[in-house]
Coordinates of C-alpha atoms and ligand atoms in Angstrom, one line a residue:
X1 CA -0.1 -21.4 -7.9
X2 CA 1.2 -23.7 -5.2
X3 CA 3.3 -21.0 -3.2
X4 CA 5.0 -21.9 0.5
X5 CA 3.6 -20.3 3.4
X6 CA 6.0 -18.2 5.2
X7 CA 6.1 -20.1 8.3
X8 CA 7.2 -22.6 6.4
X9 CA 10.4 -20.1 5.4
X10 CA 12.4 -21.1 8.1
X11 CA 12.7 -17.7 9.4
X12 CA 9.7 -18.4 12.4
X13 CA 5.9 -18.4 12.9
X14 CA 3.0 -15.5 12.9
X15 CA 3.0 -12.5 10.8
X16 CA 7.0 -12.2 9.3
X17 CA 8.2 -9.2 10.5
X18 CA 11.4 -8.2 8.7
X19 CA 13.0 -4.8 9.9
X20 CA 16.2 -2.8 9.2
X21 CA 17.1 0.4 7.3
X22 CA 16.5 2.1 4.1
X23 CA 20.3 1.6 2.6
X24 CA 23.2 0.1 4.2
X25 CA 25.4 2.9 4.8
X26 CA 28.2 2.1 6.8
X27 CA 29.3 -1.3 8.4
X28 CA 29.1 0.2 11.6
X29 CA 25.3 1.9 11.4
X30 CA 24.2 -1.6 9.8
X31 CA 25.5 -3.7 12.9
X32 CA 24.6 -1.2 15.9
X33 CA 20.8 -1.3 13.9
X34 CA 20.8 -4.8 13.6
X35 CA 22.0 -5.5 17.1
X36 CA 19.1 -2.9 18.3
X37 CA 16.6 -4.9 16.5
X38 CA 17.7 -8.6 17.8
X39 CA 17.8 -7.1 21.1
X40 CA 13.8 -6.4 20.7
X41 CA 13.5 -10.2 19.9
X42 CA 10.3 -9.6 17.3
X43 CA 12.2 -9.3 13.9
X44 CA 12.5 -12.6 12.0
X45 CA 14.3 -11.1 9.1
X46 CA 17.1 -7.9 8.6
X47 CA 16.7 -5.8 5.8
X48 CA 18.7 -3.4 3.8
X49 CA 18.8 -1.7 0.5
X50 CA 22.3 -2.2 -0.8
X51 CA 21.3 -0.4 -4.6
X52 CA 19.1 2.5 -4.2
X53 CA 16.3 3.2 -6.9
X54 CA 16.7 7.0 -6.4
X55 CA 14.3 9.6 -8.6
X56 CA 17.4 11.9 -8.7
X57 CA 20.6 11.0 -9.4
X58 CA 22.5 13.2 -7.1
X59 CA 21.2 11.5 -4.4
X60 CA 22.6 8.2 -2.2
X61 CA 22.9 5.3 -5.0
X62 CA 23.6 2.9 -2.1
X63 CA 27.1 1.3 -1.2
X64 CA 26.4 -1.7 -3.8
X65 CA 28.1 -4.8 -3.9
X66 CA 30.7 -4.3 -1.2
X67 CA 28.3 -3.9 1.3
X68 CA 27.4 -7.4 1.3
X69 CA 30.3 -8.2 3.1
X70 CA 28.8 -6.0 5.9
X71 CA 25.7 -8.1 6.1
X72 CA 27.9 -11.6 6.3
X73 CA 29.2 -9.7 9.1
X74 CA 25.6 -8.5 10.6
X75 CA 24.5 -12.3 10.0
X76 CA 27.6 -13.9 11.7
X77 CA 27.0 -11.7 14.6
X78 CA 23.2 -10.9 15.1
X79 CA 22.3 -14.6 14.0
X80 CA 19.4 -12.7 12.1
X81 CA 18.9 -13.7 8.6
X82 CA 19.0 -11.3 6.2
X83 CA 17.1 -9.5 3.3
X84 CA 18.8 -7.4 0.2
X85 CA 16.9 -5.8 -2.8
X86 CA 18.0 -7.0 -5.9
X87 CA 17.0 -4.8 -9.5
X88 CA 19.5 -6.9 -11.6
X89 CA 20.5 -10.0 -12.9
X90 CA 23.8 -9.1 -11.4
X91 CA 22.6 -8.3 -8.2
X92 CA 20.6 -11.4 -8.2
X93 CA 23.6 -13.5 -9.2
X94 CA 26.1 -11.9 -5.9
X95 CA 23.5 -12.4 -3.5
X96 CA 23.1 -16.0 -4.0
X97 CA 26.7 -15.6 -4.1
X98 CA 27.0 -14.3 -0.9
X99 CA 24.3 -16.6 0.7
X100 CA 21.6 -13.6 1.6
X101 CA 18.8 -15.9 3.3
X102 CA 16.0 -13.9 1.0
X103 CA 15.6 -11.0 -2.2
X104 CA 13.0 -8.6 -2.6
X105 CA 11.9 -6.8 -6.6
X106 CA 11.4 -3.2 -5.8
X107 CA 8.4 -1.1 -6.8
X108 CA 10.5 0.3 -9.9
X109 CA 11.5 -3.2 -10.8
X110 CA 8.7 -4.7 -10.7
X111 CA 7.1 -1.8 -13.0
X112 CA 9.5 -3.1 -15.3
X113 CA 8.4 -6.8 -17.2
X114 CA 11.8 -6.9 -18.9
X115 CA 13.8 -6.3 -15.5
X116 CA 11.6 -8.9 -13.4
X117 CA 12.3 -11.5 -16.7
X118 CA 16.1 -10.9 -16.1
X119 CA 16.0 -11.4 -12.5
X120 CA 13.9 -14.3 -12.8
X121 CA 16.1 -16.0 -15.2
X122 CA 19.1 -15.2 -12.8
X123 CA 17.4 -16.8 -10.1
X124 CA 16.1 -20.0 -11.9
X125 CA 17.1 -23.2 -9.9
X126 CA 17.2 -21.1 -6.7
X127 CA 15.2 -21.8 -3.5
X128 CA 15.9 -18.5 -2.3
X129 CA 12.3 -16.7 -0.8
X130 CA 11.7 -14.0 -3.2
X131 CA 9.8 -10.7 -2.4
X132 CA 7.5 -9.5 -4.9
X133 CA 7.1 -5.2 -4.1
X134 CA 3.9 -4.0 -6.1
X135 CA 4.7 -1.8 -9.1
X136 CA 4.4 1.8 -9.0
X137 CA 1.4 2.5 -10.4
X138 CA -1.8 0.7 -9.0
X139 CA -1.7 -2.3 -11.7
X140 CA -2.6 -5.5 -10.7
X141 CA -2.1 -7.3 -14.0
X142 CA 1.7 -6.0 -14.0
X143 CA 2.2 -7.2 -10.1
X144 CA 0.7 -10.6 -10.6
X145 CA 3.0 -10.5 -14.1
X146 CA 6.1 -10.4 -11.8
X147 CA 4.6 -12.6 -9.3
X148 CA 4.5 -14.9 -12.0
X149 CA 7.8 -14.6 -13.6
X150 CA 9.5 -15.4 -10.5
X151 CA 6.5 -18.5 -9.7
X152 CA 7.9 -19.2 -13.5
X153 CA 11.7 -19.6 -12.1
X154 CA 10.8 -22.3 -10.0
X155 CA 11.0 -20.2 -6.6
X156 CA 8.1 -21.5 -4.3
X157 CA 8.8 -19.4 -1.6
X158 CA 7.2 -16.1 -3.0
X159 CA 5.4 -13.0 -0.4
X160 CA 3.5 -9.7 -2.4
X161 CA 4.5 -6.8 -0.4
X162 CA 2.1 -3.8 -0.8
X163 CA 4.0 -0.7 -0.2
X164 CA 1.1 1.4 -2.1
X165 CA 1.4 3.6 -5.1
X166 CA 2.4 6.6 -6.2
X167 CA -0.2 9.5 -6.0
X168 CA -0.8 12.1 -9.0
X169 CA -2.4 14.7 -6.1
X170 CA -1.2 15.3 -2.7
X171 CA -2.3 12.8 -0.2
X172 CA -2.1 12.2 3.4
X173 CA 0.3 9.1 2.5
X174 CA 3.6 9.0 0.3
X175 CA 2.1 6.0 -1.4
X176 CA -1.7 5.6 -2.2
X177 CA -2.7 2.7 0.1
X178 CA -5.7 1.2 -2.2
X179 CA -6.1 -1.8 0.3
X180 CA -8.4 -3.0 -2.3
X181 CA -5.9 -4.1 -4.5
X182 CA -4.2 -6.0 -2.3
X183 CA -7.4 -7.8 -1.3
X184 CA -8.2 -8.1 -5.1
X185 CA -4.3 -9.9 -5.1
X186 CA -5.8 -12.5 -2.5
X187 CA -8.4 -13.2 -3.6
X188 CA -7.0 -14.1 -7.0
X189 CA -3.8 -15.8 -5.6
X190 CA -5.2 -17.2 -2.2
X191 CA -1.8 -19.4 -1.5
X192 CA 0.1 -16.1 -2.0
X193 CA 1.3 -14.1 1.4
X194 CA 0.8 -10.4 1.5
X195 CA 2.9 -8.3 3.7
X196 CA 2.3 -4.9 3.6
X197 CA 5.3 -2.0 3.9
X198 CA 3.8 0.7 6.0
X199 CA 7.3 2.5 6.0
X200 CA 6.8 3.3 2.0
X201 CA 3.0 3.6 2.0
X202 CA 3.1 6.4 4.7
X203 CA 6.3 7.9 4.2
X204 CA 6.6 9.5 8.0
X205 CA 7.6 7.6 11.0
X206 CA 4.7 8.9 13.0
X207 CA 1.8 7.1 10.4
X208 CA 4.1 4.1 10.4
X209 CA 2.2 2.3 13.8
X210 CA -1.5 3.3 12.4
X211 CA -1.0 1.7 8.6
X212 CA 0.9 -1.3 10.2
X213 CA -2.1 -2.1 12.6
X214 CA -4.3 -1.6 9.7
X215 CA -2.5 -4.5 7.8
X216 CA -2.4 -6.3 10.6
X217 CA -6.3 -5.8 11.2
X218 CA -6.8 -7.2 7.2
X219 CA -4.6 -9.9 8.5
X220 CA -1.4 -9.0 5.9
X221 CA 1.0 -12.5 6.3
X222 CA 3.8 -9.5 7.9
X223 CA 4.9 -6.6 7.5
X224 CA 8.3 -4.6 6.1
X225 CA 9.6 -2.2 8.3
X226 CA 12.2 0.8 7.9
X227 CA 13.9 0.9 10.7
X228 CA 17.4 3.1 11.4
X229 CA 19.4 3.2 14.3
X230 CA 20.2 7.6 13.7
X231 CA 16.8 8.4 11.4
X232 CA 17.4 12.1 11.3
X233 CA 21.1 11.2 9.9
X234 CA 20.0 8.4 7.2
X235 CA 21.2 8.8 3.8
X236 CA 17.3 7.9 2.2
X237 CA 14.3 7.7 3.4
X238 CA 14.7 9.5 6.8
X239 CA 11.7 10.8 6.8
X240 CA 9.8 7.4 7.4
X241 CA 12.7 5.4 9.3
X242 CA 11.9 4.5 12.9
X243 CA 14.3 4.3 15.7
X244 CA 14.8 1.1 17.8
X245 CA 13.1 2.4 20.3
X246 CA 10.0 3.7 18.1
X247 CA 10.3 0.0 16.4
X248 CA 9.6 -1.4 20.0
X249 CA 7.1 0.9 20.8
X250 CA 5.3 0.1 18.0
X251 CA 5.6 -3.5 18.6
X252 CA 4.4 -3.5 22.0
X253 CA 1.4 -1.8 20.6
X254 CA 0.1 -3.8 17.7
X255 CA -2.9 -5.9 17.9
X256 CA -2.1 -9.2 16.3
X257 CA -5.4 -11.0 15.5
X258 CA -5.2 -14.6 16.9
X259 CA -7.7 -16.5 14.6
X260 CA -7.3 -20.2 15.3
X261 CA -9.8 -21.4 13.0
X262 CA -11.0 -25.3 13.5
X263 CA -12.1 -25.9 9.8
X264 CA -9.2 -24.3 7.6
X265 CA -11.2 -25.6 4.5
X266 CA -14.5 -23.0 5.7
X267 CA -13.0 -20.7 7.4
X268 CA -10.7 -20.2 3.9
X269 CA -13.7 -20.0 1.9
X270 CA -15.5 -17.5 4.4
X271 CA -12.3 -15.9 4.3
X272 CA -12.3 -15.3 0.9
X273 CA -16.1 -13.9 -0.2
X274 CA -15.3 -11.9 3.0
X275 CA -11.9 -10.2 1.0
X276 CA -14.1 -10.0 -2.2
X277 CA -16.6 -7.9 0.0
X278 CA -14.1 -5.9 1.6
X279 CA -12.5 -5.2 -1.7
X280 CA -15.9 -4.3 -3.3
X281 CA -16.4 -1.7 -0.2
X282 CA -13.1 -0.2 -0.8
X283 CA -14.0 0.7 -4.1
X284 CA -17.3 1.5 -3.2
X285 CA -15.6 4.3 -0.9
X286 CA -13.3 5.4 -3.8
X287 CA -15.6 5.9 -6.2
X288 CA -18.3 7.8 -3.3
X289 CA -14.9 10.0 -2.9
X290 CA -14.3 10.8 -6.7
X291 CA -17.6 11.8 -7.3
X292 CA -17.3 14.4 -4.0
X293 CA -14.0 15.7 -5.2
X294 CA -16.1 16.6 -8.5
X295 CA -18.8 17.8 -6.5
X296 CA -16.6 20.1 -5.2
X297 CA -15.1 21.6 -8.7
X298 CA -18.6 21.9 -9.8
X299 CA -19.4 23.9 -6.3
X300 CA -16.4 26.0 -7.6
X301 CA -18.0 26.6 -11.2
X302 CA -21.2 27.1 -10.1
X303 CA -20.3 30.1 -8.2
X304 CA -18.2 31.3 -10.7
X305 CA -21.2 31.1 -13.1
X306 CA -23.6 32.3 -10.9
X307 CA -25.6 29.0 -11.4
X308 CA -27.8 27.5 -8.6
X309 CA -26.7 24.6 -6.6
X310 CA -29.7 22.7 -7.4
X311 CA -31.3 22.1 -10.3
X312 CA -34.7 20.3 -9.9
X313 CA -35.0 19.1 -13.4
X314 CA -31.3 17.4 -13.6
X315 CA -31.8 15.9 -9.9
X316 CA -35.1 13.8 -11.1
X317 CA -33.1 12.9 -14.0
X318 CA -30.6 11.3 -11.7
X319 CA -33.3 9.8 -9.8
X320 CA -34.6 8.1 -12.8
X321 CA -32.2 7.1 -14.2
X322 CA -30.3 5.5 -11.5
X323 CA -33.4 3.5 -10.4
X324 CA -33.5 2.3 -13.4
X325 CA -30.3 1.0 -13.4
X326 CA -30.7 -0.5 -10.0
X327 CA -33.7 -2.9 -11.5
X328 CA -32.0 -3.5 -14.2
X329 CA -28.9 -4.9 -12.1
X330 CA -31.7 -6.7 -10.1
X331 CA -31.8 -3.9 -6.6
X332 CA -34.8 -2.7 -5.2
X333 CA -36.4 0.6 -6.6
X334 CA -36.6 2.1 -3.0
X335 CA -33.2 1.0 -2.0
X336 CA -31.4 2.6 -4.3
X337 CA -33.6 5.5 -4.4
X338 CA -32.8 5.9 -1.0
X339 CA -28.8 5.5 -1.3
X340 CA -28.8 7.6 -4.3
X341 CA -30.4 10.3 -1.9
X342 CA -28.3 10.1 0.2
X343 CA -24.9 10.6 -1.8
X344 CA -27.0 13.5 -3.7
X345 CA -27.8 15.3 -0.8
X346 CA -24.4 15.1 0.3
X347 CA -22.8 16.4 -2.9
X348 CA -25.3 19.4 -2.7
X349 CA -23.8 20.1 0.8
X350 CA -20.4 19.8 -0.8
X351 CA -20.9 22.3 -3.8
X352 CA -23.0 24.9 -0.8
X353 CA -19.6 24.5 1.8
X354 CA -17.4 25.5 -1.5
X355 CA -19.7 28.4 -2.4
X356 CA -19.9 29.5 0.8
X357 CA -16.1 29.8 1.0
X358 CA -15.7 31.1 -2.3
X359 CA -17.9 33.6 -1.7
X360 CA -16.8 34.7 2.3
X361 CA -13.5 35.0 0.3
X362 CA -15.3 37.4 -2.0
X363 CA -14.3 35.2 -5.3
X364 CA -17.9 35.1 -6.5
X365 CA -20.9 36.5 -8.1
X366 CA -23.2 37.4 -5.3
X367 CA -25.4 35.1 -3.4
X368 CA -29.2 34.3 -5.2
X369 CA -32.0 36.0 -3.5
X370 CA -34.1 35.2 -0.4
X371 CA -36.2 32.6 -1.8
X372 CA -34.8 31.6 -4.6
X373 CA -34.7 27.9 -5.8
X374 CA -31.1 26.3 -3.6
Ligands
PEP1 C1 13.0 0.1 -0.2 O1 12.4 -0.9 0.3 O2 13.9 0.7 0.3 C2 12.5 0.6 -1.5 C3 13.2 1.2 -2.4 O3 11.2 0.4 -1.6 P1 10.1 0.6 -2.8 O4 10.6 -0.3 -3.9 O5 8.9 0.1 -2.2 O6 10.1 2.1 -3.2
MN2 MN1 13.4 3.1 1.6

């Protein structure tokens, strides 16, 4: 895919940093937000969500097509350019209409082939930049699918954002990061610009700064930022919104990588088998994390079944067997001796801290003899 950079938008150069609230709820708290956020001078695009995606239906639904009119106004008088979400063919259609500078496909679009195909179709012919969310569960065929579609319109001026996805377990974030994926998108569309959406992905305004600098430190093309002029009085989303100020703040404080490299062609390519090493270490991480979590059930089961954490015969088994595999996939017999060591020993710690508690809370059969095999 031949895909425009985004300094080559028109909107301004380094990472795009586009800004503005959840919904557009009033023309008055869209103007006093947008106003803030020109004042700061570091926003290159204003956003707002004009048709709200909402789980529930009794909540906000978003002040639809007559708020457009607001953000003519917003543009007129701010000078900013501005961003809407668009989830129809309709939608599409009256913000080309109304001359919004660029469109974004949400996360429950975009989980959606037939929606992003309607869009698409609405959009063919247009050189409108188009936003690319990733769907809501962590599937890159489907976000590359829409990526496509649009590519497929003829729009060349085409950003992934990577807001994360939704978890099936509590989690520190609202939306599962899984940086990996988004390196895994780079690496298989390296023209493509990723900007991440640290606003979704963490869901509270105090993680917003830390998961922006992340992106920023796996050099994201921009980022997407929530930002309300009242948070604790927004109609969606207040939860994650920042204030101006809090924008500022957070701007002041980012580290943006200056990488000036003098061979683009080897510093691409370096570039690259570094993202495809990154992404491998990611899921390296997952997977160490997985097995810890089971670790931890089988600490659980153990103790319920009075069974002993170790087991001699079934840890030479793992041993074996995993040496094994390692020469067969062509590593060293010590080496991965020694790392699966390691990731044993700490799984036996694992099951010993749940048995421990389990049985200081007094949920277990009592604890093995002095001297018995542990
Ligand atoms: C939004 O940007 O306000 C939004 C609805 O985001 P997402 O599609 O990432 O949930
Ligand atoms: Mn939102």
């Amino acid at each position: 895919m031949d895909i425009a950079q985004t300094g080559l938008w028109g909107f301004g150069e380094g990472p795009l940093i586009i800004a503005g609230p959840c919904s557009a709820e009033s023309e008055e708290q869209l103007l006093a937000t947008a106003e803030a956020l020109k004042a700061t001078g570091r926003v290159h695009l204003f956003r707002a969500g004009l048709w709200k995606p909402r789980s529930r239906p009794s909540t906000f639904p978003g002040e639809g097509f007559r708020a457009l009119e607001w953000l003519k106004r917003v543009k007129a008088e701010t000078g900013l350019p501005v961003a809407v979400e668009v989830a129809s063919p309709e939608h599409a259609a009256a913000c080309l209409e109304a001359g919004i500078d660029a469109l974004w496909l949400g996360a429950r679009t975009v989980s959606n082939p037939f929606s992003v195909e309607a869009i698409a179709c609405a959009l063919n012919g247009a050189t409108i930049p188009v936003l690319v969310k990733n769907p809501l569960s962590p599937d890159l065929e489907l976000w590359i699918g829409a990526i496509e579609r649009v590519y497929g319109a003829g729009i060349r001026k085409i950003a992934a954002i990577h807001r994360g996805f939704t978890p099936y377990e509590k989690s520190r974030y609202r939306n599962i990061p899984k940086w990996e994926l988004a390196i895994e998108l780079r690496s298989r569309i390296p023209s493509l610009p990723v900007i991440c959406d640290p606003s979704h992905m963490s869901g509270k305004a105090a993680l917003v700064p830390e998961t922006a600098q992340k992106a920023l430190d796996m050099n994201m093309a921009g980022l997407m930022v929530e930002v309300h002029i009242d948070p604790t009085h927004a109609l969606s989303d207040k939860d994650q919104q920042l204030d101006p100020q809090g924008f500022t703040k957070m701007m002041h404080e980012l580290v943006f990588r200056t990488s000036a490299p003098d061979d683009a062609g080897s510093t691409n390519q370096l570039e690259e088998m570094r993202n495809r090493i990154d992404s491998i270490d990611y899921q390296i991480i997952g997977l160490l994390a997985a097995r810890m979590r089971i670790s931890e059930e089988m600490g659980e089961f153990k103790c319920r079944s009075g069974v002993t954490v170790f087991q001699l015969e079934r840890w030479l088994e793992i041993l074996r067997t995993r040496t094994e595999q390692g020469s067969v996939e062509g590593l060293g017999e010590e080496f991965t001796g020694r790392i699966i060591r390691m990731i044993h020993e700490e799984s036996i710690r694992c099951q010993d801290e749940v048995m421990k508690k389990l049985r200081n809370a007094g949920g277990c059969s009592p604890a093995p003899e002095e001297g018995e095999e542990q």
